[in-house]
Tab-separated table of C-alpha atoms in Angstrom:
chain	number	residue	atom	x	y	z
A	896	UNK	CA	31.985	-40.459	10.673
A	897	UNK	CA	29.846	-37.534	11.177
A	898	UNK	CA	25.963	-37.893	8.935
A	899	UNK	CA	26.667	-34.738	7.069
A	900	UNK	CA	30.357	-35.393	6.051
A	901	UNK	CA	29.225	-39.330	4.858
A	902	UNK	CA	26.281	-37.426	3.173
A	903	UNK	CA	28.550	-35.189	1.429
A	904	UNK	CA	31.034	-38.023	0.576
A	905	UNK	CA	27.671	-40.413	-0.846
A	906	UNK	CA	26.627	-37.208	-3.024
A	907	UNK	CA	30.340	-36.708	-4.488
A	908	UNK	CA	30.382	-40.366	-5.557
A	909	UNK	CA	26.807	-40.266	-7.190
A	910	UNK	CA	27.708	-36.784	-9.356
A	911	UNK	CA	30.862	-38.982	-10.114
A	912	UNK	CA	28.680	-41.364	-11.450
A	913	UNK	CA	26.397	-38.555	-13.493
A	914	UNK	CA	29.666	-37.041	-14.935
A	915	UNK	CA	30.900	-40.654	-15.999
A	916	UNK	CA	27.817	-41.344	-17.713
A	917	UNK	CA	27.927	-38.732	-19.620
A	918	UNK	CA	31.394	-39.416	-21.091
A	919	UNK	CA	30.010	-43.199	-21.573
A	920	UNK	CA	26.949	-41.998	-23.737
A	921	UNK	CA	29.405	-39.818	-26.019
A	922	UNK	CA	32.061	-42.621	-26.324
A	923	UNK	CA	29.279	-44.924	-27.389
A	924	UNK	CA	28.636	-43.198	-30.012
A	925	UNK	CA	31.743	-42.273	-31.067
A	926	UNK	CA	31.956	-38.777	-30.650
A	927	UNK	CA	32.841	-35.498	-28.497
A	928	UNK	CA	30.926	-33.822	-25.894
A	929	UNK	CA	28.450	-31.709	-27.098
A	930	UNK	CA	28.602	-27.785	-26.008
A	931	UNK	CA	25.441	-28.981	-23.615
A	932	UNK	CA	27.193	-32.079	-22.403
A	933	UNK	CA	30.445	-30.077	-21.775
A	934	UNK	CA	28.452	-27.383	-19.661
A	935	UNK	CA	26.740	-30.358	-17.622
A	936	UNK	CA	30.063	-32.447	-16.803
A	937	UNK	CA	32.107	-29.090	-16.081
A	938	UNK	CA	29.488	-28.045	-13.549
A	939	UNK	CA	29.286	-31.809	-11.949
A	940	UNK	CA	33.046	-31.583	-11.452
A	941	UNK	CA	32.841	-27.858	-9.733
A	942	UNK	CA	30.515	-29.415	-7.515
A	943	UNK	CA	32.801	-32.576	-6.996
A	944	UNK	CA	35.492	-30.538	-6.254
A	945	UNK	CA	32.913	-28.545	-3.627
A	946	UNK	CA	31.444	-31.387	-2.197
A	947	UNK	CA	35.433	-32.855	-1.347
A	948	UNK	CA	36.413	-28.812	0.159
A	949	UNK	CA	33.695	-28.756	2.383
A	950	UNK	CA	33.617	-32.697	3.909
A	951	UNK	CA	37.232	-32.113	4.647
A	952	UNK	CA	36.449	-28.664	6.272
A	953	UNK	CA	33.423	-30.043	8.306
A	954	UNK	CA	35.236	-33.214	9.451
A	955	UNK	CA	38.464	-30.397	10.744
A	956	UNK	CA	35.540	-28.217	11.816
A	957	UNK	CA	33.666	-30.815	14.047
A	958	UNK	CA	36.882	-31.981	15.777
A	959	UNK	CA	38.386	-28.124	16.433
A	960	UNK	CA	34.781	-27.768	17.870
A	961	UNK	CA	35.154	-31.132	19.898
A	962	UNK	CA	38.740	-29.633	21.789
A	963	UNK	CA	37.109	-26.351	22.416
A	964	UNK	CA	33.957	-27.290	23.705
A	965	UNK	CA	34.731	-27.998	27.005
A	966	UNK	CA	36.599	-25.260	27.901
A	967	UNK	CA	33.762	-22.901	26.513
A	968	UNK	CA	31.488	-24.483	28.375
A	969	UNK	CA	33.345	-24.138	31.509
A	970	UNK	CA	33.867	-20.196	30.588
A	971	UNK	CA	29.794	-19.980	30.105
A	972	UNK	CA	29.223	-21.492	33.187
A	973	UNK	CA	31.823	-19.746	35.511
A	974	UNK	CA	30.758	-16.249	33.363
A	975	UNK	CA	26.588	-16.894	33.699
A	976	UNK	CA	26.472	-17.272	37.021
A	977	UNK	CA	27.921	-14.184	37.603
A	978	UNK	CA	25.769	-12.498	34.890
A	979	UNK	CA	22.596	-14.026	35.866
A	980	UNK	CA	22.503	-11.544	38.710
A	981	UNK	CA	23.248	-8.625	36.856
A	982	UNK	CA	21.093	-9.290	34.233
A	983	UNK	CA	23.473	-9.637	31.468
A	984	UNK	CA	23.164	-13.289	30.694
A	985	UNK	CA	21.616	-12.621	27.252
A	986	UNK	CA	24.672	-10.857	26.485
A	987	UNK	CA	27.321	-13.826	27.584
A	988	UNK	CA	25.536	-16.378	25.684
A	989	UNK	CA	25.148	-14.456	22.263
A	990	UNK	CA	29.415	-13.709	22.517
A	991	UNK	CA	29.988	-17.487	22.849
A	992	UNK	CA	27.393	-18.863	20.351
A	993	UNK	CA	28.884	-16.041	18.192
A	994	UNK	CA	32.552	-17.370	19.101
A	995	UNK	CA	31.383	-21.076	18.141
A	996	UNK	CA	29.988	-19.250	15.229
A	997	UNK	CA	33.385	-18.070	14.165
A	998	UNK	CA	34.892	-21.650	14.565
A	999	UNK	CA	32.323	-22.945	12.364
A	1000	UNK	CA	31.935	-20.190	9.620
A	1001	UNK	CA	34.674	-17.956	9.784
A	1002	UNK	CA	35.538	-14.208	10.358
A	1003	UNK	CA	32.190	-12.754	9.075
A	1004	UNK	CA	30.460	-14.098	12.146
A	1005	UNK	CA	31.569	-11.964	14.378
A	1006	UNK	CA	30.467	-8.099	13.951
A	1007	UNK	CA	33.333	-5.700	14.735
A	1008	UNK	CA	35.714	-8.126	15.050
A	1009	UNK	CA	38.789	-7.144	12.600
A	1010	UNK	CA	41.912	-9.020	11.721
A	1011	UNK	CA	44.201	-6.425	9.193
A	1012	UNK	CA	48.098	-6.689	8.589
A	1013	UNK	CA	49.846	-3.595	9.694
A	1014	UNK	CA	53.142	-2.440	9.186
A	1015	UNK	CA	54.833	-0.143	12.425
A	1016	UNK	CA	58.501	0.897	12.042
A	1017	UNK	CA	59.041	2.077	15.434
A	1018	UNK	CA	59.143	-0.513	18.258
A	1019	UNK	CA	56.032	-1.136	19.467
A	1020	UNK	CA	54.631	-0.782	23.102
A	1021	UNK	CA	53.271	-3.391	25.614
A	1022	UNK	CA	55.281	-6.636	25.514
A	1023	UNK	CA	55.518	-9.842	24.191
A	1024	UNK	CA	55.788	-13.391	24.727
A	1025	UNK	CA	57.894	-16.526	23.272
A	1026	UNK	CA	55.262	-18.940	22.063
A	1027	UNK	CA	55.936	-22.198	24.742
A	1028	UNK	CA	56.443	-25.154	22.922
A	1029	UNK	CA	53.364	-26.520	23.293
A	1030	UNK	CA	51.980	-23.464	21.214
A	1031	UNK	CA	54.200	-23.711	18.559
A	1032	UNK	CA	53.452	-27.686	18.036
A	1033	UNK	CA	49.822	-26.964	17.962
A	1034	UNK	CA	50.546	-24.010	15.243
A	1035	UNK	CA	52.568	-26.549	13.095
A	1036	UNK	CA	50.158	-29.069	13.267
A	1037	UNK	CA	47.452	-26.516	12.001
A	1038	UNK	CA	50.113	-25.581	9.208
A	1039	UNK	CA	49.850	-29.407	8.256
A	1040	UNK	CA	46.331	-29.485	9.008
A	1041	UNK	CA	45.384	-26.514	6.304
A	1042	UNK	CA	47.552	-27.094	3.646
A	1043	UNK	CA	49.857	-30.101	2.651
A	1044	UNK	CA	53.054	-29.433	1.639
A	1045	UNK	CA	55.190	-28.833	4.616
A	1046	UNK	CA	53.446	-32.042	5.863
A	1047	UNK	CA	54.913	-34.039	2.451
A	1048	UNK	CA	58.450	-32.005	2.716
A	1049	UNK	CA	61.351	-32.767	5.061
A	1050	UNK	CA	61.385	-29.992	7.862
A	1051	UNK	CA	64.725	-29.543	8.774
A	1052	UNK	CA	65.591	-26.650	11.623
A	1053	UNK	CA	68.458	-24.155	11.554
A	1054	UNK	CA	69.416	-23.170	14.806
A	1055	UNK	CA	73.143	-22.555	15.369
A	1056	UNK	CA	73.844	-20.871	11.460
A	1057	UNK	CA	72.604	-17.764	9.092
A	1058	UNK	CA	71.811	-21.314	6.073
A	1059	UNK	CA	71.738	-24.681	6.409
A	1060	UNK	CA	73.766	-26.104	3.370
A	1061	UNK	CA	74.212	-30.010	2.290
A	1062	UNK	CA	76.098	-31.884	-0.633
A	1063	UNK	CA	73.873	-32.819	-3.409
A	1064	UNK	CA	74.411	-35.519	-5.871
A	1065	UNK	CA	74.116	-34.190	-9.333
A	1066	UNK	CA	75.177	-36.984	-11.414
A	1067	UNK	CA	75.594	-40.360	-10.549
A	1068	UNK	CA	78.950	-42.552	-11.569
A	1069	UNK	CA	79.224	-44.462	-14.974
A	1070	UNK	CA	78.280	-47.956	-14.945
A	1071	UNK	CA	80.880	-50.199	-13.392
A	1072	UNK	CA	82.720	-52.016	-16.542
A	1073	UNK	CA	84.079	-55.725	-16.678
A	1074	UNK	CA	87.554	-56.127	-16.307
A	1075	UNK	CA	90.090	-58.865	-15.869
A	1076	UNK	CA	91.339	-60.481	-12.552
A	1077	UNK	CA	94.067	-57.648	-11.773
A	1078	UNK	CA	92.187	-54.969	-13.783
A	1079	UNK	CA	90.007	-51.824	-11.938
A	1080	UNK	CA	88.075	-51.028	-14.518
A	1081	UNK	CA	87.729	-47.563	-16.264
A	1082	UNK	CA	87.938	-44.526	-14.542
A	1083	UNK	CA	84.931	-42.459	-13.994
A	1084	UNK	CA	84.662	-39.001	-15.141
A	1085	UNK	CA	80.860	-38.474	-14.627
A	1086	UNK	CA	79.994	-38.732	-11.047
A	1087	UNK	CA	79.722	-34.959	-10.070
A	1088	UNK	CA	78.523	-33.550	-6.680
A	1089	UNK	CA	77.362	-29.870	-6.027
A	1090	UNK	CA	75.522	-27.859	-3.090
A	1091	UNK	CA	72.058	-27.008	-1.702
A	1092	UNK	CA	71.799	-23.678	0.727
A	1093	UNK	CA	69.255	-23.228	2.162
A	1094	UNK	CA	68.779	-19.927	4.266
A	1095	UNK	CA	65.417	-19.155	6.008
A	1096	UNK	CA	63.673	-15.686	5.004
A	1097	UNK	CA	61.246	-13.852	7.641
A	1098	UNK	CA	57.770	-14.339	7.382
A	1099	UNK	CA	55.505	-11.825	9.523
A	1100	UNK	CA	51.662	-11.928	10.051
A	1101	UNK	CA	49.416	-9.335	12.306
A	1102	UNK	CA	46.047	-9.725	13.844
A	1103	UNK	CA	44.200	-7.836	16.249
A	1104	UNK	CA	41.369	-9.442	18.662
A	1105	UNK	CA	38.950	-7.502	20.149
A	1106	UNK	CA	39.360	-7.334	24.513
A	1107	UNK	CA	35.740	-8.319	24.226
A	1108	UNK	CA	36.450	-11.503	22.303
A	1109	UNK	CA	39.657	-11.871	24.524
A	1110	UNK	CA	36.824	-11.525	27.805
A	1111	UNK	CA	34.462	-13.169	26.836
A	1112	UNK	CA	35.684	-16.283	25.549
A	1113	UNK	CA	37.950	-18.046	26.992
A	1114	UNK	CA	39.342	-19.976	24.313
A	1115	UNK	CA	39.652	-16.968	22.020
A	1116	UNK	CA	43.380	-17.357	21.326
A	1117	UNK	CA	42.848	-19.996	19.134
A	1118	UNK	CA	41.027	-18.189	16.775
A	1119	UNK	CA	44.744	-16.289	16.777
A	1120	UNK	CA	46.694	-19.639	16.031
A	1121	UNK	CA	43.999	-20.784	13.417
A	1122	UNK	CA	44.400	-17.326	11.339
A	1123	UNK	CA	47.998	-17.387	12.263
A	1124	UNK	CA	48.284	-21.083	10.726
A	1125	UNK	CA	46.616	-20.211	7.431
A	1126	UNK	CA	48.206	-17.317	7.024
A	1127	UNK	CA	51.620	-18.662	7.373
A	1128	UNK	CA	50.888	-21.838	5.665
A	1129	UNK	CA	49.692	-19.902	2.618
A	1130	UNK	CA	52.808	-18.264	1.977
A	1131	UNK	CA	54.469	-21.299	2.463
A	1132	UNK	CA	52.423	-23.408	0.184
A	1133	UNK	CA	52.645	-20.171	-2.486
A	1134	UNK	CA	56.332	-20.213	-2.426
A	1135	UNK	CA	56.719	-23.973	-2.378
A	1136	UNK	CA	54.778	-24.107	-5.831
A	1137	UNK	CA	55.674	-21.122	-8.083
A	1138	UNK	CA	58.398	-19.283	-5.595
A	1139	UNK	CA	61.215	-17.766	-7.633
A	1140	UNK	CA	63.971	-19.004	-5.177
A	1141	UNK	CA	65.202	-15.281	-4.619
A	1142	UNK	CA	64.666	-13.866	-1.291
A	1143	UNK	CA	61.811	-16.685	-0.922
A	1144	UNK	CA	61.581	-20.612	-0.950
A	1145	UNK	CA	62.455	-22.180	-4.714
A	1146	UNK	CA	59.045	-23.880	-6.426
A	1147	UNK	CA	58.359	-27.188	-7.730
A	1148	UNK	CA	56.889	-25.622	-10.707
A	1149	UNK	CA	59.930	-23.210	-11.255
A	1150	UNK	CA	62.542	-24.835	-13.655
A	1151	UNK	CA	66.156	-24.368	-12.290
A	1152	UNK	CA	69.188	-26.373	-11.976
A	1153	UNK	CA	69.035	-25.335	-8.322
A	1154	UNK	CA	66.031	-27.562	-8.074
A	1155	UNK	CA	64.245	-29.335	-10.756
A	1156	UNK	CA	65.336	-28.670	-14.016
A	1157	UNK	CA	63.907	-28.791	-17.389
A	1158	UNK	CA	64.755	-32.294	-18.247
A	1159	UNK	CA	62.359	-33.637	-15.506
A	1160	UNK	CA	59.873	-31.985	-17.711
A	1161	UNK	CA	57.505	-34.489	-19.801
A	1162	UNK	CA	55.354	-33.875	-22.240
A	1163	UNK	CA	55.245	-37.109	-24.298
A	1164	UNK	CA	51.659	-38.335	-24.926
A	1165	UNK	CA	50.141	-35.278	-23.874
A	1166	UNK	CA	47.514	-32.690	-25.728
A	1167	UNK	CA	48.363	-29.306	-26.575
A	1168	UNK	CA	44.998	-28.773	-24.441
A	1169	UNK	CA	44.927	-31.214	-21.954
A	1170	UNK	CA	46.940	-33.965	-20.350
A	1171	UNK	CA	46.261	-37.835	-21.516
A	1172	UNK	CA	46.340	-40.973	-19.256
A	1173	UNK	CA	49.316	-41.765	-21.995
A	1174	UNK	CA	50.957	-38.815	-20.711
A	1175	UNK	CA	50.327	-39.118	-17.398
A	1176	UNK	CA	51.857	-42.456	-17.519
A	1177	UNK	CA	54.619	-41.404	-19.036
A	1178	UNK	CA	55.228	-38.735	-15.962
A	1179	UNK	CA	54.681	-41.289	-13.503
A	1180	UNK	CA	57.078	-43.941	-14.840
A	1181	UNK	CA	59.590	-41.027	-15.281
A	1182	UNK	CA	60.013	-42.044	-11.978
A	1183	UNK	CA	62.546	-44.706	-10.734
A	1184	UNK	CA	60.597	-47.668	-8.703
A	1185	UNK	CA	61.566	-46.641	-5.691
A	1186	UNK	CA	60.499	-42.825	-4.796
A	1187	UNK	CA	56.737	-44.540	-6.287
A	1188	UNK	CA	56.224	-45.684	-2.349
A	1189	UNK	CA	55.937	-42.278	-1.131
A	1190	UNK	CA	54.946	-39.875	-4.387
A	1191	UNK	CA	52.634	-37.996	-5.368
A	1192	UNK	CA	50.331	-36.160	-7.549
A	1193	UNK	CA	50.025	-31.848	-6.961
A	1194	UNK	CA	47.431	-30.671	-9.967
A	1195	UNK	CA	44.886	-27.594	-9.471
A	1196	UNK	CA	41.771	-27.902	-9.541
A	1197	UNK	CA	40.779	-27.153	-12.877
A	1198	UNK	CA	43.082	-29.413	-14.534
A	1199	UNK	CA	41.391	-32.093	-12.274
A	1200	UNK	CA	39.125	-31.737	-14.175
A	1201	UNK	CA	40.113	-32.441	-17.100
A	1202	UNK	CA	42.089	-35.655	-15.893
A	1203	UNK	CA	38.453	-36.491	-14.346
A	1204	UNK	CA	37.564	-37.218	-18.442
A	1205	UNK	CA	40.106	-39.824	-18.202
A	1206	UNK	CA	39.589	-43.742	-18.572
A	1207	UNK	CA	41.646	-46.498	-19.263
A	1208	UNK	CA	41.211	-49.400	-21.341
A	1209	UNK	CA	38.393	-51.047	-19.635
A	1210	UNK	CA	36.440	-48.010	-19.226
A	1211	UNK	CA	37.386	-47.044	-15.966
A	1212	UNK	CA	38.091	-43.492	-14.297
A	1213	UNK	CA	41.403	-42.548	-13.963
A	1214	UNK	CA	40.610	-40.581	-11.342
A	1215	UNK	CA	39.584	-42.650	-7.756
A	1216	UNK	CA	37.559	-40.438	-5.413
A	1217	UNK	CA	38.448	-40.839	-1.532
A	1218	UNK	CA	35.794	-42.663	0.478
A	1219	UNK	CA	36.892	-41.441	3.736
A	1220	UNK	CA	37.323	-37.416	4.807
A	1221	UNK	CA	40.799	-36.201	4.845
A	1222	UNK	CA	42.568	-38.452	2.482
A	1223	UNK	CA	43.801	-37.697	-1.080
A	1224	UNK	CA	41.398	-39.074	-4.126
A	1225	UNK	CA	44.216	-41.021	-6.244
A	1226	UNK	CA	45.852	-40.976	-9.644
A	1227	UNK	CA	47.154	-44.282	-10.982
A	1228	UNK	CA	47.617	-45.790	-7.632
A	1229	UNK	CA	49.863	-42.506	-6.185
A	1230	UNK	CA	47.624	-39.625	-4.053
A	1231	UNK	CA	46.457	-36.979	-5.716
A	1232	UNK	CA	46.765	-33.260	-3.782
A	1233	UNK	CA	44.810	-30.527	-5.384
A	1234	UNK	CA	46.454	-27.172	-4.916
A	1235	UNK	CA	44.859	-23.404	-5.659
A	1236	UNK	CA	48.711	-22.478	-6.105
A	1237	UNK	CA	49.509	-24.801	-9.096
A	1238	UNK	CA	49.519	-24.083	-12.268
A	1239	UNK	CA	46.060	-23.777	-14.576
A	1240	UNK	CA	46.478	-22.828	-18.038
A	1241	UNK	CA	46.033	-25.421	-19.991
A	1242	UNK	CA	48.183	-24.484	-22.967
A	1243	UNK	CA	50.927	-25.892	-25.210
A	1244	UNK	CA	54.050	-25.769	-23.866
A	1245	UNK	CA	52.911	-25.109	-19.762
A	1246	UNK	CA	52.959	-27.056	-16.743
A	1247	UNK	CA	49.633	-28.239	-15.050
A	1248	UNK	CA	51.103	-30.883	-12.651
A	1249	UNK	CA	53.578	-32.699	-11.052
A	1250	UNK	CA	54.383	-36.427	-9.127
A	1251	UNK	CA	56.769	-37.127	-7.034
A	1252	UNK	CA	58.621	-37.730	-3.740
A	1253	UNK	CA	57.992	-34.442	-2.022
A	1254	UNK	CA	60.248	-35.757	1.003
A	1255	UNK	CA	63.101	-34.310	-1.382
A	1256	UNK	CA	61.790	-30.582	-1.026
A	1257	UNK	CA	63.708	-29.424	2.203
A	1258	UNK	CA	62.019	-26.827	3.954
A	1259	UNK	CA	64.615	-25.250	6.783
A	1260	UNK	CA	62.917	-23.261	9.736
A	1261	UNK	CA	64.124	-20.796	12.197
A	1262	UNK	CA	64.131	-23.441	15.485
A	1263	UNK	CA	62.035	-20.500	17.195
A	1264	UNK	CA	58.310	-18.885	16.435
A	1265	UNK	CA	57.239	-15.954	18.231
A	1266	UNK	CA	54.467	-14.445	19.405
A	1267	UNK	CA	54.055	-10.855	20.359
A	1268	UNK	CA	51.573	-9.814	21.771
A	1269	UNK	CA	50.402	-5.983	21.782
A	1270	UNK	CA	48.513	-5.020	24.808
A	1271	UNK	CA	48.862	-1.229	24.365
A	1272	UNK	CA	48.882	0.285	20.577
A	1273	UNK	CA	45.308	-0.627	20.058
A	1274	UNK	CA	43.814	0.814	23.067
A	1275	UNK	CA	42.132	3.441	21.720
A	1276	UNK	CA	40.556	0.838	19.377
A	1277	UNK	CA	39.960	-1.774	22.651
A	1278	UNK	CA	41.825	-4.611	20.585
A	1279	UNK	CA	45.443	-6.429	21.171
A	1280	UNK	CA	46.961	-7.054	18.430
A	1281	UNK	CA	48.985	-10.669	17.812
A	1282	UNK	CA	52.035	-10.675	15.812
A	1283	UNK	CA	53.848	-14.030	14.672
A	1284	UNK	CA	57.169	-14.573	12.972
A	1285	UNK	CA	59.310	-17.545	11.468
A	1286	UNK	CA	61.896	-18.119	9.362
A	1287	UNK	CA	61.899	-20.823	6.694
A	1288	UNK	CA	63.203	-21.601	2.766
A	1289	UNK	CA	62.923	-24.521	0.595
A	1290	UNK	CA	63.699	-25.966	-2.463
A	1291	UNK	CA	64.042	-29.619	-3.899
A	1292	UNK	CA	67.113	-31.321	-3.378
A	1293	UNK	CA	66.944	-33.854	-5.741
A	1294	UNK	CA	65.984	-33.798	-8.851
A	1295	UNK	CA	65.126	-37.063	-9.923
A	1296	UNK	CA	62.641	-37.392	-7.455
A	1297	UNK	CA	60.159	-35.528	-9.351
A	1298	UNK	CA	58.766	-35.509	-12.517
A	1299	UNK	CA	56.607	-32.518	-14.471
A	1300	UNK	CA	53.804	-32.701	-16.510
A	1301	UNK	CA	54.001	-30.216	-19.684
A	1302	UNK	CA	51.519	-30.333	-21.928
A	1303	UNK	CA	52.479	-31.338	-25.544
């Protein structure tokens, strides 16, 4: 483990420590935070939350760095010893330190460079190419990479239809009865099946590169599939939590009978304010036995917060912080993914979270992405512009596989 990221993961645990003490001092004496004590354990957990952000960003950072730095070495090389004798070696180095730059601290560390969605309605010029498969892996894994829920859902593809569509179970048969020897039993009149379409909407991203960037460093398409990757897995990750389900993917936090409906929601135990560990327990044993193997927890940020608080009856945290960069801190022995797209007012009545299986959100995908690339409409500008499409929907299939939280 790289010094910096352990650093960052020692300091988390220690302001962990601060924050818990403070909550220990108050309990001892029987009483509530103070306005001063509040101020001081909010600000410990913003910095909690930071400190987790940017040891998971540094540990991705370090290893994207690691897989390009060969191959911009090799382009400084072959390039310097061409420049050397025209004098413009100066120049060569600056554009790659300023393309590791980039890797490192994003678009602002490149001057001029510009990355803008456009809209054209006529067909554009220059012309494009179909994304090998080896590109479009690497894209997907930077999807799973950046954000987490297509990497928790099943990813089915839709190649040969307009919708993928499956039967759903919607209510499970009656208990079977005791009968005598020659007897069947009672008939069953609950049992009940119904159907899940799914049918994959267009998603569309542009970004233009400068030639220079394109010249100069050789590795400079990644930058394309990085921004590309967020981009994408933004929308995704949007829809996937709060998406309405019409002309876009059906959310986890969107009651339907489509999806997840509002008798998965539970409130018992709960604040009007806050959630409880009561509640929190009740959400998670909501949950039959088996779908606790792979669940999960999906909370943002600031109600992390507030479950941070949280002890149980020996004094302990709730809330486990991760030792290692990468993995999910955990809630009552499930993983705990924090998401800027969940819900965060924490009011009577709301959602702030949710646990469960997340193998039972379906996400269906166009089999093919694209990626065009425009060598001519930017000319007069001296970029190329990038443009890359796919096709997906999603909703959960199964409803008792998940389990709200709603605050009392």
């Amino acid at each position: 483990m790289n010094k910096r990221v352990r650093e960052m993961l020692e300091q988390r645990a220690r302001l962990a420590e601060e924050a818990g003490r403070i909550l220990t001092r108050a309990e001892g004496e029987k009483r509530q935070l103070t306005s001063e004590e509040q101020a001081q354990f909010d600000a410990l957990h913003e910095k909690i939350a930071a400190l987790k952000v940017d040891a998971d960003a540094l540990a991705a950072t370090l290893a994207k760095q690691a897989e390009v730095e060969a191959e911009l070495d090799g382009a400084r090389t072959v390039t310097e010893s061409g420049a050397e004798s025209r004098g413009a070696r100066g120049g060569v180095s600056s554009a790659i330190k300023a393309f590791r730059s980039f890797l490192v601290n994003g678009r602002g560390s490149l001057t001029g460079e510009e990355l803008r969605a456009l809209q054209v309605d006529s067909p554009t010029a220059g012309g494009y190419l179909v994304a090998p498969q080896e590109f479009t892996a690497e894209l997907i894994k930077a999807i799973d990479d950046q954000t987490f829920i297509r990497s928790l859902a099943t990813v089915l593809p839709v190649t040969a239809a307009e919708s993928l569509g499956a039967a759903s179970l919607d209510a499970d048969p009656a208990d079977a009865t005791w009968t005598s020897e020659l007897g069947t039993g009672s008939e069953d009149s609950t049992m009940a099946f119904g159907k899940r379409e799914l049918k994959p909407y267009p998603l569309g991203k542009r970004i233009k590169v400068s030639r220079r960037l394109l010249r100069l460093a050789s590795a400079a398409e990644g930058i394309v599939r990085d921004r590309m990757a967020y981009k994408f897995g933004i929308t995704l990750e949007k829809a996937a939590m709060t998406g309405s389900g019409a002309g876009q993917p059906l959310g986890v936090f969107t009651a339907s009978n489509d999806g997840i409906p509002t008798s998965r929601d539970v409130a018992t135990g709960n604040a009007a304010t806050y959630p409880t560990l009561d509640g929190l327990i009740e959400a998670k044993y909501a949950l039959k036995g088996g779908y606790w193997q792979r669940a999960a927890w999906i909370f943002h940020r600031d109600i992390v917060k507030l479950i941070a608080k949280l002890k149980d009856g020996e004094g302990r945290p709730a809330l486990e912080l991760a030792s290692t960069p990468g993995m999910p801190d955990r809630l009552l022995g499930l993983p705990l993914y924090v998401s800027e797209y969940a819900p965060n007012t924490a009011t009577s009545a709301l959602y702030v979270g949710i646990v469960g299986d997340f193998s039972y959100y379906w996400l269906a995908e166009a089999l093919q992405f694209e990626l065009q690339r425009l060598d001519e409409l930017y000319a007069e500008t001296n970029q190329v512009g990038f443009i890359g499409r796919l096709e997906a929907d999603g909703m959960p299939v199964l409803a008792e596989a998940f389990a709200r939280v709603k605050l009392g």
